CSV table of C-alpha atoms and ligand atoms in Angstrom, one decimal:
chain,number,residue,atom,x,y,z
A,1,UNK,CA,128.0,171.6,132.4
A,2,UNK,CA,127.7,173.9,135.2
A,3,UNK,CA,128.7,172.4,138.7
A,4,UNK,CA,126.0,172.0,141.2
A,5,UNK,CA,126.7,173.5,144.5
A,6,UNK,CA,125.0,173.5,147.9
A,7,UNK,CA,123.8,177.0,148.7
A,8,UNK,CA,122.3,178.2,151.8
A,9,UNK,CA,118.8,179.5,150.8
A,10,UNK,CA,117.3,180.4,154.1
A,11,UNK,CA,118.6,181.0,157.8
A,12,UNK,CA,116.7,181.2,161.0
A,13,UNK,CA,117.8,181.1,164.7
A,14,UNK,CA,116.2,181.0,168.2
A,15,UNK,CA,117.3,181.9,171.7
A,16,UNK,CA,115.3,181.7,174.9
A,17,UNK,CA,113.9,185.0,176.3
A,18,UNK,CA,115.7,184.5,179.6
A,19,UNK,CA,118.9,186.4,179.9
A,20,UNK,CA,121.7,186.1,182.4
A,21,UNK,CA,124.0,189.2,182.5
A,22,UNK,CA,127.6,189.5,183.8
A,23,UNK,CA,126.1,191.3,186.7
A,24,UNK,CA,123.6,188.6,187.7
A,25,UNK,CA,126.7,186.2,187.7
A,26,UNK,CA,128.7,188.6,190.2
A,27,UNK,CA,125.8,187.7,192.7
A,28,UNK,CA,126.7,183.9,192.8
A,29,UNK,CA,130.4,183.6,191.7
A,30,UNK,CA,133.5,185.4,192.5
A,31,UNK,CA,133.8,187.4,189.2
A,32,UNK,CA,133.3,191.0,187.7
A,33,UNK,CA,131.5,192.3,184.6
A,34,UNK,CA,134.8,193.9,183.9
A,35,UNK,CA,136.9,190.6,184.0
A,36,UNK,CA,134.5,188.8,181.9
A,37,UNK,CA,134.0,191.6,179.2
A,38,UNK,CA,137.9,192.2,179.0
A,39,UNK,CA,138.9,188.5,178.9
A,40,UNK,CA,136.1,187.2,176.5
A,41,UNK,CA,134.0,190.0,175.2
A,42,UNK,CA,130.8,188.6,176.7
A,43,UNK,CA,128.1,190.9,178.4
A,44,UNK,CA,125.3,188.4,178.7
A,45,UNK,CA,123.9,185.1,177.6
A,46,UNK,CA,120.4,183.6,177.1
A,47,UNK,CA,119.6,180.5,179.3
A,48,UNK,CA,116.8,178.1,178.5
A,49,UNK,CA,115.1,177.5,181.9
A,50,UNK,CA,111.7,176.2,181.0
A,51,UNK,CA,111.4,172.8,182.6
A,52,UNK,CA,111.2,169.9,180.2
A,53,UNK,CA,112.7,171.7,177.3
A,54,UNK,CA,116.0,170.8,175.7
A,55,UNK,CA,118.0,171.3,172.6
A,56,UNK,CA,115.4,169.7,170.5
A,57,UNK,CA,113.0,172.6,171.4
A,58,UNK,CA,115.7,175.2,170.5
A,59,UNK,CA,116.4,173.4,167.2
A,60,UNK,CA,112.5,172.8,166.2
A,61,UNK,CA,111.7,176.5,166.9
A,62,UNK,CA,114.6,177.5,164.5
A,63,UNK,CA,113.3,174.9,161.8
A,64,UNK,CA,109.7,176.1,162.1
A,65,UNK,CA,110.7,179.7,161.3
A,66,UNK,CA,113.2,178.5,158.6
A,67,UNK,CA,110.5,176.8,156.8
A,68,UNK,CA,108.1,179.6,157.0
A,69,UNK,CA,110.6,182.0,155.8
A,70,UNK,CA,111.3,179.9,152.8
A,71,UNK,CA,107.6,179.2,152.3
A,72,UNK,CA,107.9,175.5,152.3
A,73,UNK,CA,106.5,172.8,154.3
A,74,UNK,CA,108.2,170.1,156.5
A,75,UNK,CA,107.1,167.5,154.1
A,76,UNK,CA,109.5,168.8,151.6
A,77,UNK,CA,112.6,168.3,153.9
A,78,UNK,CA,114.7,165.4,152.6
A,79,UNK,CA,117.3,165.0,155.3
A,80,UNK,CA,117.9,167.0,158.7
A,81,UNK,CA,121.2,166.9,160.2
A,82,UNK,CA,121.6,168.4,163.9
A,83,UNK,CA,125.0,169.5,165.2
A,84,UNK,CA,124.8,169.3,168.9
A,85,UNK,CA,126.9,168.5,172.1
A,86,UNK,CA,124.1,168.7,174.4
A,87,UNK,CA,121.7,166.1,172.9
A,88,UNK,CA,118.2,165.8,174.7
A,89,UNK,CA,119.4,162.2,175.6
A,90,UNK,CA,122.0,159.7,174.7
A,91,UNK,CA,119.6,158.3,172.1
A,92,UNK,CA,117.6,158.6,169.9
A,93,UNK,CA,119.3,161.4,168.0
A,94,UNK,CA,118.1,165.0,168.7
A,95,UNK,CA,117.7,165.4,164.9
A,96,UNK,CA,115.0,162.5,165.1
A,97,UNK,CA,113.1,164.3,167.9
A,98,UNK,CA,113.4,167.7,165.9
A,99,UNK,CA,112.0,165.8,162.7
A,100,UNK,CA,109.2,164.6,164.8
A,101,UNK,CA,108.3,168.0,166.5
A,102,UNK,CA,108.4,170.0,163.1
A,103,UNK,CA,106.5,167.2,161.4
A,104,UNK,CA,109.2,166.3,158.8
A,105,UNK,CA,107.6,163.0,157.8
A,106,UNK,CA,109.5,162.3,154.7
A,107,UNK,CA,112.9,163.1,156.0
A,108,UNK,CA,115.7,160.9,157.6
A,109,UNK,CA,117.8,162.5,160.1
A,110,UNK,CA,121.0,162.2,162.3
A,111,UNK,CA,123.2,164.1,164.8
A,112,UNK,CA,126.8,165.1,164.2
A,113,UNK,CA,128.9,165.9,167.3
A,114,UNK,CA,132.2,167.6,166.9
A,115,UNK,CA,131.8,170.0,169.9
A,116,UNK,CA,132.1,173.7,168.6
A,117,UNK,CA,133.0,172.8,165.0
A,118,UNK,CA,129.9,170.6,164.7
A,119,UNK,CA,128.0,173.0,162.5
A,120,UNK,CA,130.7,173.5,159.8
A,121,UNK,CA,131.2,169.7,159.9
A,122,UNK,CA,127.4,169.2,159.4
A,123,UNK,CA,127.3,171.8,156.7
A,124,UNK,CA,130.1,170.3,154.8
A,125,UNK,CA,128.5,166.8,155.1
A,126,UNK,CA,125.1,168.1,154.1
A,127,UNK,CA,126.6,169.7,151.0
A,128,UNK,CA,127.6,166.5,149.5
A,129,UNK,CA,124.0,165.2,149.5
A,130,UNK,CA,123.0,168.4,147.4
A,131,UNK,CA,126.0,168.2,145.1
A,132,UNK,CA,125.6,164.6,144.1
A,133,UNK,CA,121.9,165.4,143.4
A,134,UNK,CA,120.8,162.6,146.0
A,135,UNK,CA,118.5,165.3,147.8
A,136,UNK,CA,116.9,168.7,147.1
A,137,UNK,CA,116.3,170.2,150.5
A,138,UNK,CA,118.6,169.5,153.5
A,139,UNK,CA,118.1,171.2,156.8
A,140,UNK,CA,121.3,171.8,158.9
A,141,UNK,CA,120.7,172.7,162.4
A,142,UNK,CA,123.4,173.9,165.2
A,143,UNK,CA,121.9,174.1,168.6
A,144,UNK,CA,123.0,173.7,172.3
A,145,UNK,CA,121.6,174.0,175.8
A,146,UNK,CA,125.0,174.5,177.3
A,147,UNK,CA,123.5,175.3,180.9
A,148,UNK,CA,122.5,171.6,180.9
A,149,UNK,CA,126.3,170.7,181.3
A,150,UNK,CA,127.7,173.7,183.0
A,151,UNK,CA,129.0,173.8,186.7
A,152,UNK,CA,127.7,177.5,187.7
A,153,UNK,CA,130.2,177.2,190.5
A,154,UNK,CA,133.3,177.1,188.2
A,155,UNK,CA,134.0,180.8,187.3
A,156,UNK,CA,136.5,180.1,184.7
A,157,UNK,CA,134.1,177.9,182.7
A,158,UNK,CA,130.4,179.1,183.5
A,159,UNK,CA,130.8,182.7,182.3
A,160,UNK,CA,131.4,181.9,178.7
A,161,UNK,CA,128.7,179.6,177.7
A,162,UNK,CA,125.0,180.3,176.7
A,163,UNK,CA,121.9,178.4,175.1
A,164,UNK,CA,120.6,179.0,171.6
A,165,UNK,CA,120.8,177.8,168.0
A,166,UNK,CA,119.9,178.0,164.5
A,167,UNK,CA,119.0,176.2,161.1
A,168,UNK,CA,119.9,176.6,157.5
A,169,UNK,CA,118.4,175.1,154.4
A,170,UNK,CA,120.6,173.9,151.7
A,171,UNK,CA,119.5,173.7,148.1
A,172,UNK,CA,121.0,173.3,144.6
A,173,UNK,CA,122.7,176.2,142.8
A,174,UNK,CA,123.8,176.4,139.3
A,175,UNK,CA,125.0,180.0,139.1
A,176,UNK,CA,128.4,179.5,140.8
A,177,UNK,CA,127.2,180.4,144.3
A,178,UNK,CA,127.0,178.2,147.5
A,179,UNK,CA,129.6,176.1,149.4
A,180,UNK,CA,132.9,176.4,147.4
A,181,UNK,CA,135.5,174.7,149.6
A,182,UNK,CA,136.0,173.4,153.0
A,183,UNK,CA,139.1,172.3,155.1
A,184,UNK,CA,138.1,170.4,158.3
A,185,UNK,CA,140.5,168.8,161.0
A,186,UNK,CA,140.6,166.9,164.2
A,187,UNK,CA,143.4,166.0,166.7
A,188,UNK,CA,141.8,163.6,169.1
A,189,UNK,CA,144.8,163.9,171.6
A,190,UNK,CA,143.4,167.3,172.4
A,191,UNK,CA,140.3,165.8,174.2
A,192,UNK,CA,142.1,165.8,177.7
A,193,UNK,CA,141.9,169.6,177.6
A,194,UNK,CA,138.2,169.9,176.9
A,195,UNK,CA,135.6,167.1,177.6
A,196,UNK,CA,132.9,165.8,179.9
A,197,UNK,CA,134.3,163.1,182.0
A,198,UNK,CA,131.3,160.9,182.9
A,199,UNK,CA,128.0,159.9,181.4
A,200,UNK,CA,129.2,158.0,178.4
A,201,UNK,CA,130.2,154.1,177.8
A,202,UNK,CA,133.5,154.7,179.6
A,203,UNK,CA,132.2,156.1,182.9
A,204,UNK,CA,128.4,155.6,183.0
A,205,UNK,CA,126.6,157.9,185.7
A,206,UNK,CA,126.7,156.7,189.2
A,207,UNK,CA,126.2,158.7,192.5
A,208,UNK,CA,129.8,159.0,192.6
A,209,UNK,CA,130.2,160.8,189.2
A,210,UNK,CA,127.4,163.0,190.1
A,211,UNK,CA,129.1,164.0,193.4
A,212,UNK,CA,132.3,164.5,191.8
A,213,UNK,CA,130.6,167.0,189.2
A,214,UNK,CA,131.9,164.9,186.4
A,215,UNK,CA,129.0,165.6,184.1
A,216,UNK,CA,129.9,169.1,183.7
A,217,UNK,CA,132.2,170.7,181.0
A,218,UNK,CA,135.9,170.2,182.0
A,219,UNK,CA,138.0,172.9,180.2
A,220,UNK,CA,141.7,173.9,180.7
A,221,UNK,CA,141.1,177.4,179.4
A,222,UNK,CA,144.4,178.7,178.7
A,223,UNK,CA,145.6,175.5,176.8
A,224,UNK,CA,142.4,175.5,174.7
A,225,UNK,CA,142.8,179.1,174.1
A,226,UNK,CA,146.3,178.7,172.7
A,227,UNK,CA,145.3,175.8,170.5
A,228,UNK,CA,142.1,177.8,169.2
A,229,UNK,CA,144.0,181.0,168.3
A,230,UNK,CA,146.8,179.1,166.3
A,231,UNK,CA,144.2,176.5,164.4
A,232,UNK,CA,141.4,178.9,163.9
A,233,UNK,CA,143.7,181.5,162.4
A,234,UNK,CA,146.0,179.0,160.4
A,235,UNK,CA,142.9,177.1,158.8
A,236,UNK,CA,141.2,180.3,157.8
A,237,UNK,CA,144.3,181.7,156.2
A,238,UNK,CA,145.0,178.3,154.5
A,239,UNK,CA,141.5,178.2,152.8
A,240,UNK,CA,142.1,181.8,151.5
A,241,UNK,CA,145.6,180.8,150.2
A,242,UNK,CA,144.4,177.8,148.4
A,243,UNK,CA,141.7,179.4,146.7
A,244,UNK,CA,143.7,182.7,145.9
A,245,UNK,CA,141.6,184.9,147.9
A,246,UNK,CA,143.0,188.0,149.6
A,247,UNK,CA,141.6,190.0,152.4
A,248,UNK,CA,140.0,192.5,149.8
A,249,UNK,CA,138.2,189.5,148.2
A,250,UNK,CA,136.6,188.4,151.5
A,251,UNK,CA,133.4,190.1,152.5
A,252,UNK,CA,132.7,188.5,155.7
A,253,UNK,CA,134.4,186.3,158.4
A,254,UNK,CA,131.8,184.4,160.3
A,255,UNK,CA,133.9,182.9,163.3
A,256,UNK,CA,132.8,180.6,166.1
A,257,UNK,CA,132.0,182.9,169.0
A,258,UNK,CA,134.1,181.4,171.8
A,259,UNK,CA,136.4,184.4,172.8
A,260,UNK,CA,136.5,188.0,171.3
A,261,UNK,CA,140.5,187.5,171.6
A,262,UNK,CA,140.5,184.4,169.3
A,263,UNK,CA,138.1,185.9,166.9
A,264,UNK,CA,140.4,189.3,166.7
A,265,UNK,CA,143.6,187.2,166.1
A,266,UNK,CA,141.9,185.3,163.3
A,267,UNK,CA,140.7,188.3,161.4
A,268,UNK,CA,144.1,190.1,161.8
A,269,UNK,CA,145.7,186.9,160.3
A,270,UNK,CA,143.2,187.1,157.3
A,271,UNK,CA,144.1,190.8,156.8
A,272,UNK,CA,140.4,191.7,157.5
A,273,UNK,CA,139.2,194.8,159.4
A,274,UNK,CA,136.6,194.4,162.2
A,275,UNK,CA,133.7,195.7,160.0
A,276,UNK,CA,133.9,192.4,158.0
A,277,UNK,CA,133.7,190.3,161.2
A,278,UNK,CA,130.4,189.1,162.5
A,279,UNK,CA,130.3,189.5,166.2
A,280,UNK,CA,127.5,188.8,168.7
A,281,UNK,CA,129.4,187.1,171.6
A,282,UNK,CA,128.5,190.0,173.8
A,283,UNK,CA,124.8,189.0,173.8
A,284,UNK,CA,124.9,185.3,173.5
A,285,UNK,CA,128.3,184.0,174.9
A,286,UNK,CA,129.5,180.8,173.3
A,287,UNK,CA,126.5,178.7,172.3
A,288,UNK,CA,128.9,175.9,171.0
A,289,UNK,CA,127.0,174.6,167.8
A,290,UNK,CA,124.7,177.6,167.7
A,291,UNK,CA,127.0,180.5,167.2
A,292,UNK,CA,127.5,180.3,163.6
A,293,UNK,CA,123.8,180.1,162.5
A,294,UNK,CA,123.1,182.9,165.1
A,295,UNK,CA,125.6,184.9,163.3
A,296,UNK,CA,124.2,184.1,159.7
A,297,UNK,CA,120.7,184.9,161.0
A,298,UNK,CA,121.7,188.3,162.4
A,299,UNK,CA,123.9,189.4,159.4
A,300,UNK,CA,121.7,187.9,156.7
A,301,UNK,CA,120.2,191.2,155.6
A,302,UNK,CA,123.7,192.7,155.1
A,303,UNK,CA,125.1,189.8,152.9
A,304,UNK,CA,125.0,190.3,149.1
A,305,UNK,CA,124.6,187.7,146.3
A,306,UNK,CA,128.2,186.6,145.4
A,307,UNK,CA,129.7,187.8,148.7
A,308,UNK,CA,132.9,185.6,149.6
A,309,UNK,CA,132.2,184.4,153.2
A,310,UNK,CA,134.6,182.6,155.2
A,311,UNK,CA,133.2,180.5,158.2
A,312,UNK,CA,135.7,179.3,160.8
A,313,UNK,CA,135.5,177.4,164.0
A,314,UNK,CA,137.5,175.4,166.6
A,315,UNK,CA,136.2,173.2,169.4
A,316,UNK,CA,136.6,170.1,171.6
A,317,UNK,CA,138.1,167.1,170.2
A,318,UNK,CA,140.1,169.0,169.2
A,319,UNK,CA,138.3,169.9,166.1
A,320,UNK,CA,138.6,172.7,163.7
A,321,UNK,CA,138.0,174.1,160.2
A,322,UNK,CA,136.9,176.6,157.7
A,323,UNK,CA,134.5,176.8,154.9
A,324,UNK,CA,134.4,179.3,151.9
A,325,UNK,CA,130.9,180.1,150.7
A,326,UNK,CA,129.7,182.4,147.9
A,327,UNK,CA,126.5,183.8,149.3
A,328,UNK,CA,123.6,182.7,146.9
A,329,UNK,CA,120.9,185.5,147.7
B,401,LIG,O1,134.5,177.1,172.2
B,401,LIG,C1,135.3,175.9,172.4
B,401,LIG,C2,136.5,176.1,172.8
B,401,LIG,N1,136.8,177.0,174.0
B,401,LIG,C3,137.5,178.2,173.9
B,401,LIG,O2,138.1,178.5,172.8
B,401,LIG,C4,137.8,178.9,175.2
B,401,LIG,C5,139.3,179.3,175.1
B,401,LIG,N2,139.8,179.7,176.5
B,401,LIG,C6,139.2,181.0,176.9
B,401,LIG,O3,138.6,181.6,176.3
B,401,LIG,C7,140.0,181.5,178.1
B,401,LIG,O4,140.9,180.7,178.6
B,401,LIG,C8,139.0,181.7,179.4
B,401,LIG,C9,137.9,182.7,179.0
B,401,LIG,C10,138.1,180.5,179.6
B,401,LIG,C11,139.6,182.1,180.6
B,401,LIG,O5,140.5,183.2,180.4
B,401,LIG,P1,141.9,183.2,180.7
B,401,LIG,O6,142.5,184.5,180.4
B,401,LIG,O7,142.6,182.0,180.0
B,401,LIG,O8,142.1,182.9,182.4
B,401,LIG,P2,142.8,181.9,183.1
B,401,LIG,O9,141.9,180.5,183.3
B,401,LIG,O10,144.5,181.8,182.8
B,401,LIG,O11,142.7,182.5,184.5
B,401,LIG,C12,143.6,183.9,184.9
B,401,LIG,C13,143.1,184.2,186.3
B,401,LIG,C14,143.1,183.3,187.2
B,401,LIG,O12,143.6,183.7,188.5
B,401,LIG,P3,145.0,183.8,189.2
B,401,LIG,O13,145.2,182.2,189.3
B,401,LIG,O14,145.8,184.4,188.1
B,401,LIG,O15,144.8,184.5,190.4
B,401,LIG,C15,141.6,182.7,187.4
B,401,LIG,O16,141.3,182.2,188.6
B,401,LIG,O17,141.8,184.7,186.2
B,401,LIG,C16,141.0,184.0,187.2
B,401,LIG,N3,139.6,183.7,186.7
B,401,LIG,C17,138.7,184.6,186.7
B,401,LIG,N4,138.6,185.9,187.6
B,401,LIG,C18,137.4,186.5,187.5
B,401,LIG,C19,139.2,182.9,185.8
B,401,LIG,N5,137.8,183.0,185.6
B,401,LIG,C20,137.5,184.2,186.2
B,401,LIG,C21,136.3,184.8,186.2
B,401,LIG,N6,136.1,186.0,187.0
B,401,LIG,N7,135.2,184.4,185.7
């Protein structure tokens, strides 16, 4: 009997129109376009500045376009999972709000929070519902409004993040394509290097936490960089080795877009040339859960049926992992 795999059958993404360039940032922090580009690869990022709009609006727009592309209605979605680090609110889940906004009346939904690795954690989780035959159509969203938790006076952190996100549809595939393997890891002791200090149950919001800027992203950049380079490269090499894939077998690496130097190191470790790596960090920055669906969306037309694609991510937690996909269309 042919194994049923979960395959991506449609991709869509959405970013706000408003763009903040490095030159714009030079006007309010002590930085230069040259420093940002050489240290991160970023030229500009999109910022959602429409009052009253949040992550669910990014996700809902991505899902609406996704349904149109696949020619299905929201009623047909069985399950909707949203990976986000910037939920609309502590509760209910942003996935529930997206379900309401797109009219997914027959779906149940929930959020996954694994920081920058959230989208691959969600993709792997979602694939099990398809492989078991429990559901026919599962939507996975990765979206973040990072600007809502960024301190725009902290030059070491604010230059790297942006807003945006995307969504994929997972359906059953019996042709041998789809999600083939995944390796997902966490090391919670890494949380001290990258986190949001207040606003949760340990330190609820008070006037003091707001004054101390504890609701913003706290990141020890250099330490996170070292862990990210090692772990993202190691896990990408590991998933290739355990599936007997060489650099020649892999058509594409879709890396989380946190820093071009981390991406370059991962590609080198995998034996891949630059033309096999999806890179759009220069236009979007690090959109956290949004980076991978944004890459899938922009490169979709270049993928061929049967292409071996490795998706890799590293993020706060620490969390990291890699997924091997055989592209299904
Ligand atoms: O996606 C989730 C996981 N996150 C990541 O993977 C991020 C990993 N970390 C990084 O990408 C990098 O560490 C950053 C891009 C955040 C920072 O780059 P860095 O090369 O590690 O810089 P640094 O923090 O070590 O700072 C080096 C110098 C410092 O100056 P001094 O002390 O040497 O005089 C900083 O103050 O660069 C300075 N600096 C800046 N200068 C101009 C830091 N940020 C800036 C800036 N413009 N925006």
